Structures are given as C-alpha cells and as structure tokens.
Amino acid sequence: MSVTAARGFAASGVSAGIKDSGAPDLALVVNRGPSDAAAAVFTSNRVQAAPVRWSRRVTGDGALAAVVLNSGGANACTGPAGEDDARAMAERTARSLCVEAEQVAVCSTGLIGVPLPMDRVTAGIDTAAAELSEDGGEPAAIAIKTTDSVHKTAVASGPGWTVGGMAKGAGMLAPGLATMLVVLTTDADVGAPALDSALRDAVRTTFDRVDSDGCMSTNDTVLLLASGASGVRPDPAEFTEAVHRVCLDLALRLVADAEGASKEIEVRVVGAASEPDAVTVGRSIARNNLLKCALHGEDPNWGRVLSAIGTTSAVFDPDRIDVSINGIRVCRDGAAGEPRDNVDLSGREVTVTVDLRSGDASATIWTNDLTAAYVHENSAYSS
C-alpha cells in the first residue's frame, strides 16, 4: 500500500530537523528503472512555490529518476533564494544518486514565506539516500505529513503490474489541483504520453473534485512515475482505470482527514444539462459555509442547497429541482418534500443528491463540514 508496492522503486523517510518537533520531514522516492517515464500535474494558482517552478521545468521531457520531498516548509514566496534552494535540493539528491539534477523533481509543503534550513535539508537528503529501501514507502508517506493526522497510501493492480501511491493533504483543499503532494508509481511499461493521458484523466474527476475549504495552495503537485520493471504493457483503458482508483482512494482519504472535519460530504449532481453545469452546481454547494455549518450541527437544511444552486449559471428550473440528503427527498419540485426529521445525520458520512432535471449529465464533488476545530487549527497554524 505505498509508492514501493510497484517494482523498481525505493523510498525512505527521515527526520532532518526541518520541523521543530523532530518528526519525520524529508522523503525520497527513487525510480530504479529500467524505464524513467514520468508525468505531472501542478497547481493552477498563479502564486507558485519554487519547487513547483523547478519541477514544471524538469518534468517537461517526460522523464524522472527521483523525487525529493520535504514537509515543515513550503519554500513558497521566498524570492530568488527560494529558487536557489529548490535547485540545491535537486542537485544534492542527484549527487547522492549519481543522476542529473534535471532528473529530480522537488516537492515542499508547510508554512509559506519561511526559508528552508538548507544545512539540515541537504544533510537529510544524504541520510535519506543512505536509507533507501524497497520497504520505505510508509516512512516516506509519514515524512510528508503536515497537519495530516494520518499518512495516506493506496494501491491498485492489473495483470502482472501495480500502481501505488502516497499523498499528503488536510487543509487548503480546493480544486485546480486540490491541495496536496502526491507521488504515484507503477511498474507497468507505459511511455510518458500515455502516463500523462492517464494521470490527467484521473485527476480531473478525483483530486480536482475535492473541495474542502475553497482554498487553493501554492505547492500542489501530482507525479506519476513508471519503472517498466514488470515488463508488461497494460491495456490503456485498464491502466487508466487503475490510476483512477488510486487517485480516488487518496482523494477520499484527504477529505476524511480534512482539518477539523466531523462529516465527510459527498455532493452528487444528476440531471444536469452538461458536465460543466453539474460540476459548477456541485462546487457551489460544497463551498456553501452555511450548509457546511448546518450539516455539522446535523440539520438537513435543504434551503441552503437551493440557495447555493441559485448563484450559478447552470441550466435549471427552480420549480423542478429535487434534493435528497442521506436518501430522504427533503425537497421536491423546488419546495418541501419529506419531513426533515426523517434524515439521519448522526453518522460521519453525508450524501447530498441534487437532481436538476435538465439533462443526463452528472458529477460528484467531495467536501466536509465546517467546525470550530477547523477555525482553531487555522488560527494557530505555524508549522
């Protein structure tokens, strides 16, 4: 259940002293081949961290030998010195592995605007390189956590090949990407163009549809590396589906671990005139703080769902909308339906289903409730 589930990969996670707590904070993932194909997707935030800028450049040719990741500092909004630090991380990793710096992607996560302690970072890279192991996937996943309460890994397999992955993310979770660092690996024999196609297809309906708090990060990165170590060329559709399964598994783990969350909310929009309409409506509902507070208080306030829908440009007739919450149709034809008291919101999982009755398109957005714990965590966050 990790980035080393696929053959041809080694990983490690160490404590480099970047975090004052002494917790693990630096990870390496290394592709030992024979292939070095790679694909990447990055944040669409116009303010981008130095590691994102570096990794965008080096993944342009569709090849990577390694990824170095740190938590405890985002290296974002750190000026020219931050750019130098991202390059230095790649160069130190490359020297430790006897590869070129342009073959190394860099990922960082943590507080924005604070320079990394590079003496500790570079020493940590040397230590991580010395501790690389085919069993190092879990330590690597632990080392990239920030406010995450648990580390997140996933795996899917096909005939003779595997896709594995790890992710971090608990806050600033919003589309384009969703806020995260993700490394996916496969031992399938797949070239860079096919990797890129599979990754973008999967991200579009998984990570890009997580919308926890509406806040987009500066550091979001999703990488997919292929070692080709299985020697198997999978059916393209089967491979894309496996990548999708791993991405969905990790995306749902992000929502489940969202800062302060006590409810995991799935917003299903059906009967839309188009998929973009369904996504727009779903996002509006998922970002409605009044609804998120109501669901936290176990109040099935469907009026807040309709008011959120009404702020969009989607095609719908307000007098034909149906809304169900946990299977109870509380709104029928834009008015009151079954009694709200019939809705059981005592559990952690909540499903809000909206039927626009305007077409055949659909989409699902995942979010969570808004709690006092979320406010507290983000008023005190400094690590």
CSV table of C-alpha atoms in Angstrom, one decimal, residues 103-321:
chain,number,residue,atom,x,y,z
A,103,GLN,CA,16.1,14.2,-13.4
A,104,VAL,CA,14.9,15.1,-9.9
A,105,ALA,CA,11.6,16.7,-9.0
A,106,VAL,CA,11.3,18.7,-5.8
A,107,CYS,CA,8.2,19.0,-3.6
A,108,SER,CA,7.8,21.0,-0.4
A,109,THR,CA,4.9,21.6,2.0
A,110,GLY,CA,4.4,23.7,5.1
A,111,LEU,CA,4.3,27.4,6.1
A,112,ILE,CA,4.5,29.9,3.2
A,113,GLY,CA,7.1,32.6,3.3
A,114,VAL,CA,9.7,31.0,5.5
A,115,PRO,CA,13.1,29.9,4.1
A,116,LEU,CA,14.1,26.3,4.5
A,117,PRO,CA,17.1,25.5,6.8
A,118,MET,CA,19.2,24.2,3.9
A,119,ASP,CA,22.0,22.9,6.0
A,120,ARG,CA,19.5,20.5,7.6
A,121,VAL,CA,17.8,19.8,4.4
A,122,THR,CA,20.9,18.8,2.5
A,123,ALA,CA,22.2,16.6,5.4
A,124,GLY,CA,18.7,15.0,5.5
A,125,ILE,CA,18.9,14.2,1.8
A,126,ASP,CA,22.2,12.4,2.3
A,127,THR,CA,20.6,10.4,5.2
A,128,ALA,CA,17.5,9.6,3.1
A,129,ALA,CA,19.6,8.4,0.2
A,130,ALA,CA,21.5,6.1,2.5
A,131,GLU,CA,18.3,4.6,3.9
A,132,LEU,CA,16.5,3.9,0.6
A,133,SER,CA,14.6,0.7,0.7
A,134,GLU,CA,12.0,-1.3,-1.2
A,135,ASP,CA,10.1,-1.2,2.1
A,136,GLY,CA,10.5,2.5,2.5
A,137,GLY,CA,7.1,3.6,1.2
A,138,GLU,CA,5.4,4.0,4.5
A,139,PRO,CA,8.3,6.1,6.1
A,140,ALA,CA,8.2,8.3,3.1
A,141,ALA,CA,4.4,8.8,3.4
A,142,ILE,CA,4.8,9.7,7.1
A,143,ALA,CA,7.6,12.2,6.4
A,144,ILE,CA,5.5,14.4,4.1
A,145,LYS,CA,2.7,15.0,6.6
A,146,THR,CA,2.0,18.5,7.9
A,147,THR,CA,-1.4,18.9,9.7
A,148,ASP,CA,-2.3,15.4,8.4
A,149,SER,CA,-3.4,13.2,11.3
A,150,VAL,CA,-2.6,10.0,9.3
A,151,HIS,CA,-0.4,9.1,6.4
A,152,LYS,CA,-2.2,8.2,3.2
A,153,THR,CA,-1.3,5.4,0.8
A,154,ALA,CA,-3.1,3.4,-1.8
A,155,VAL,CA,-2.5,0.6,-4.4
A,156,ALA,CA,-4.3,-1.0,-7.4
A,157,SER,CA,-3.1,-3.9,-9.5
A,158,GLY,CA,-3.6,-5.3,-13.0
A,159,PRO,CA,-2.4,-8.5,-14.7
A,160,GLY,CA,1.3,-8.5,-13.7
A,161,TRP,CA,1.6,-4.8,-12.9
A,162,THR,CA,0.8,-2.4,-10.0
A,163,VAL,CA,0.1,1.2,-9.3
A,164,GLY,CA,0.9,2.6,-5.9
A,165,GLY,CA,0.8,6.0,-4.3
A,166,MET,CA,1.1,8.3,-1.3
A,167,ALA,CA,-0.4,11.7,-0.6
A,168,LYS,CA,-0.4,14.4,2.0
A,169,GLY,CA,-3.1,17.0,2.5
A,170,ALA,CA,-5.6,18.1,5.2
A,171,GLY,CA,-6.1,21.8,4.6
A,172,MET,CA,-6.2,24.3,1.7
A,173,LEU,CA,-8.1,21.6,-0.2
A,174,ALA,CA,-9.6,23.1,-3.3
A,175,PRO,CA,-9.7,22.4,-7.0
A,176,GLY,CA,-7.0,23.1,-9.5
A,177,LEU,CA,-5.4,20.9,-8.1
A,178,ALA,CA,-6.7,20.1,-4.7
A,179,THR,CA,-4.1,21.0,-2.1
A,180,MET,CA,-1.7,18.1,-1.9
A,181,LEU,CA,1.6,16.4,-2.7
A,182,VAL,CA,1.1,13.1,-4.4
A,183,VAL,CA,3.6,10.6,-5.8
A,184,LEU,CA,2.2,7.7,-7.8
A,185,THR,CA,4.4,4.9,-9.1
A,186,THR,CA,3.8,2.0,-11.5
A,187,ASP,CA,6.0,-0.9,-12.7
A,188,ALA,CA,3.9,-1.1,-15.9
A,189,ASP,CA,5.7,-0.5,-19.2
A,190,VAL,CA,4.0,2.8,-20.1
A,191,GLY,CA,5.5,5.7,-22.0
A,192,ALA,CA,5.3,9.3,-20.9
A,193,PRO,CA,2.5,10.3,-23.3
A,194,ALA,CA,0.2,7.5,-22.0
A,195,LEU,CA,1.2,8.3,-18.4
A,196,ASP,CA,0.2,11.9,-19.0
A,197,SER,CA,-3.1,11.0,-20.5
A,198,ALA,CA,-4.0,8.6,-17.7
A,199,LEU,CA,-2.9,11.0,-15.0
A,200,ARG,CA,-4.9,13.9,-16.3
A,201,ASP,CA,-7.9,11.8,-16.9
A,202,ALA,CA,-7.8,10.6,-13.3
A,203,VAL,CA,-7.0,13.9,-11.7
A,204,ARG,CA,-9.9,15.6,-13.5
A,205,THR,CA,-12.6,13.5,-11.6
A,206,THR,CA,-10.8,12.9,-8.3
A,207,PHE,CA,-8.3,15.4,-6.9
A,208,ASP,CA,-9.9,18.3,-8.9
A,209,ARG,CA,-13.2,17.5,-7.4
A,210,VAL,CA,-12.1,17.6,-3.8
A,211,ASP,CA,-13.3,21.0,-2.3
A,212,SER,CA,-12.8,21.0,1.4
A,213,ASP,CA,-12.4,24.7,2.2
A,214,GLY,CA,-12.2,26.6,-1.1
A,215,CYS,CA,-8.6,27.5,-0.6
A,216,MET,CA,-6.0,26.7,-3.3
A,217,SER,CA,-2.4,26.1,-2.4
A,218,THR,CA,0.8,27.3,-4.0
A,219,ASN,CA,2.6,23.9,-3.9
A,220,ASP,CA,0.1,21.3,-5.3
A,221,THR,CA,2.0,18.6,-7.2
A,222,VAL,CA,0.9,15.2,-8.5
A,223,LEU,CA,3.6,13.0,-10.1
A,224,LEU,CA,3.3,9.6,-11.8
A,225,LEU,CA,6.5,7.6,-12.4
A,226,ALA,CA,6.8,4.4,-14.4
A,227,SER,CA,9.7,2.0,-13.9
A,228,GLY,CA,8.7,-0.6,-16.5
A,229,ALA,CA,10.1,-3.2,-14.2
A,230,SER,CA,7.2,-5.6,-14.7
A,231,GLY,CA,7.9,-5.8,-18.4
A,232,VAL,CA,4.1,-5.7,-19.0
A,233,ARG,CA,2.4,-3.3,-21.3
A,234,PRO,CA,-1.1,-3.0,-19.9
A,235,ASP,CA,-4.3,-2.3,-21.8
A,236,PRO,CA,-4.6,1.5,-21.9
A,237,ALA,CA,-8.1,1.5,-20.5
A,238,GLU,CA,-7.2,-0.9,-17.7
A,239,PHE,CA,-4.2,1.2,-16.8
A,240,THR,CA,-6.1,4.4,-16.8
A,241,GLU,CA,-8.8,2.8,-14.5
A,242,ALA,CA,-6.1,1.6,-12.1
A,243,VAL,CA,-4.6,5.1,-11.9
A,244,HIS,CA,-8.1,6.5,-11.3
A,245,ARG,CA,-8.7,4.0,-8.5
A,246,VAL,CA,-5.6,5.0,-6.7
A,247,CYS,CA,-6.2,8.7,-7.2
A,248,LEU,CA,-9.8,8.4,-5.9
A,249,ASP,CA,-8.7,6.4,-2.9
A,250,LEU,CA,-6.2,9.0,-2.0
A,251,ALA,CA,-8.6,11.9,-2.7
A,252,LEU,CA,-11.2,10.5,-0.4
A,253,ARG,CA,-8.5,10.0,2.3
A,254,LEU,CA,-7.7,13.7,2.0
A,255,VAL,CA,-11.3,14.6,2.6
A,256,ALA,CA,-11.6,12.1,5.5
A,257,ASP,CA,-8.6,13.8,7.2
A,258,ALA,CA,-9.6,17.4,6.4
A,259,GLU,CA,-8.7,19.8,9.2
A,260,GLY,CA,-11.4,19.7,12.0
A,261,ALA,CA,-13.8,17.7,9.9
A,262,SER,CA,-16.5,15.6,11.6
A,263,LYS,CA,-18.5,14.9,8.4
A,264,GLU,CA,-17.5,13.6,5.0
A,265,ILE,CA,-19.9,15.1,2.5
A,266,GLU,CA,-20.5,13.7,-1.0
A,267,VAL,CA,-22.4,16.1,-3.3
A,268,ARG,CA,-23.9,14.3,-6.2
A,269,VAL,CA,-25.4,16.4,-9.0
A,270,VAL,CA,-27.5,14.5,-11.6
A,271,GLY,CA,-29.9,15.5,-14.3
A,272,ALA,CA,-27.7,18.4,-15.4
A,273,ALA,CA,-27.7,19.8,-18.9
A,274,SER,CA,-23.9,19.3,-19.2
A,275,GLU,CA,-21.0,18.0,-17.1
A,276,PRO,CA,-19.6,21.6,-16.6
A,277,ASP,CA,-23.1,22.6,-15.2
A,278,ALA,CA,-23.0,19.6,-12.8
A,279,VAL,CA,-19.5,20.5,-11.6
A,280,THR,CA,-20.4,24.2,-11.1
A,281,VAL,CA,-23.5,23.3,-9.1
A,282,GLY,CA,-21.7,20.8,-7.0
A,283,ARG,CA,-18.9,23.2,-6.2
A,284,SER,CA,-21.3,25.9,-5.2
A,285,ILE,CA,-23.0,23.5,-2.8
A,286,ALA,CA,-19.7,22.2,-1.5
A,287,ARG,CA,-18.4,25.7,-0.8
A,288,ASN,CA,-21.6,27.0,1.0
A,289,ASN,CA,-20.4,27.6,4.5
A,290,LEU,CA,-23.9,27.9,5.8
A,291,LEU,CA,-24.7,24.4,4.6
A,292,LYS,CA,-21.4,23.1,5.9
A,293,CYS,CA,-22.2,24.5,9.3
A,294,ALA,CA,-25.8,23.1,9.2
A,295,LEU,CA,-24.6,19.6,8.4
A,296,HIS,CA,-22.0,19.9,11.2
A,297,GLY,CA,-25.0,20.6,13.5
A,298,GLU,CA,-26.9,17.7,11.9
A,299,ASP,CA,-29.5,20.0,10.4
A,300,PRO,CA,-30.6,18.9,6.9
A,301,ASN,CA,-31.2,22.5,5.8
A,302,TRP,CA,-32.1,21.9,2.2
A,303,GLY,CA,-32.9,25.6,1.6
A,304,ARG,CA,-29.2,26.3,1.8
A,305,VAL,CA,-28.7,23.8,-1.0
A,306,LEU,CA,-31.2,25.6,-3.3
A,307,SER,CA,-29.8,29.0,-2.5
A,308,ALA,CA,-26.3,27.7,-3.5
A,309,ILE,CA,-27.6,26.3,-6.7
A,310,GLY,CA,-29.3,29.6,-7.5
A,311,THR,CA,-26.0,31.5,-7.5
A,312,THR,CA,-24.8,29.5,-10.6
A,313,SER,CA,-25.3,30.0,-14.3
A,314,ALA,CA,-26.3,26.3,-14.8
A,315,VAL,CA,-29.4,25.4,-16.7
A,316,PHE,CA,-32.3,24.6,-14.4
A,317,ASP,CA,-35.9,25.4,-13.5
A,318,PRO,CA,-36.1,26.4,-9.8
A,319,ASP,CA,-39.5,24.8,-9.6
A,320,ARG,CA,-38.3,21.3,-10.7
A,321,ILE,CA,-35.2,20.8,-8.5
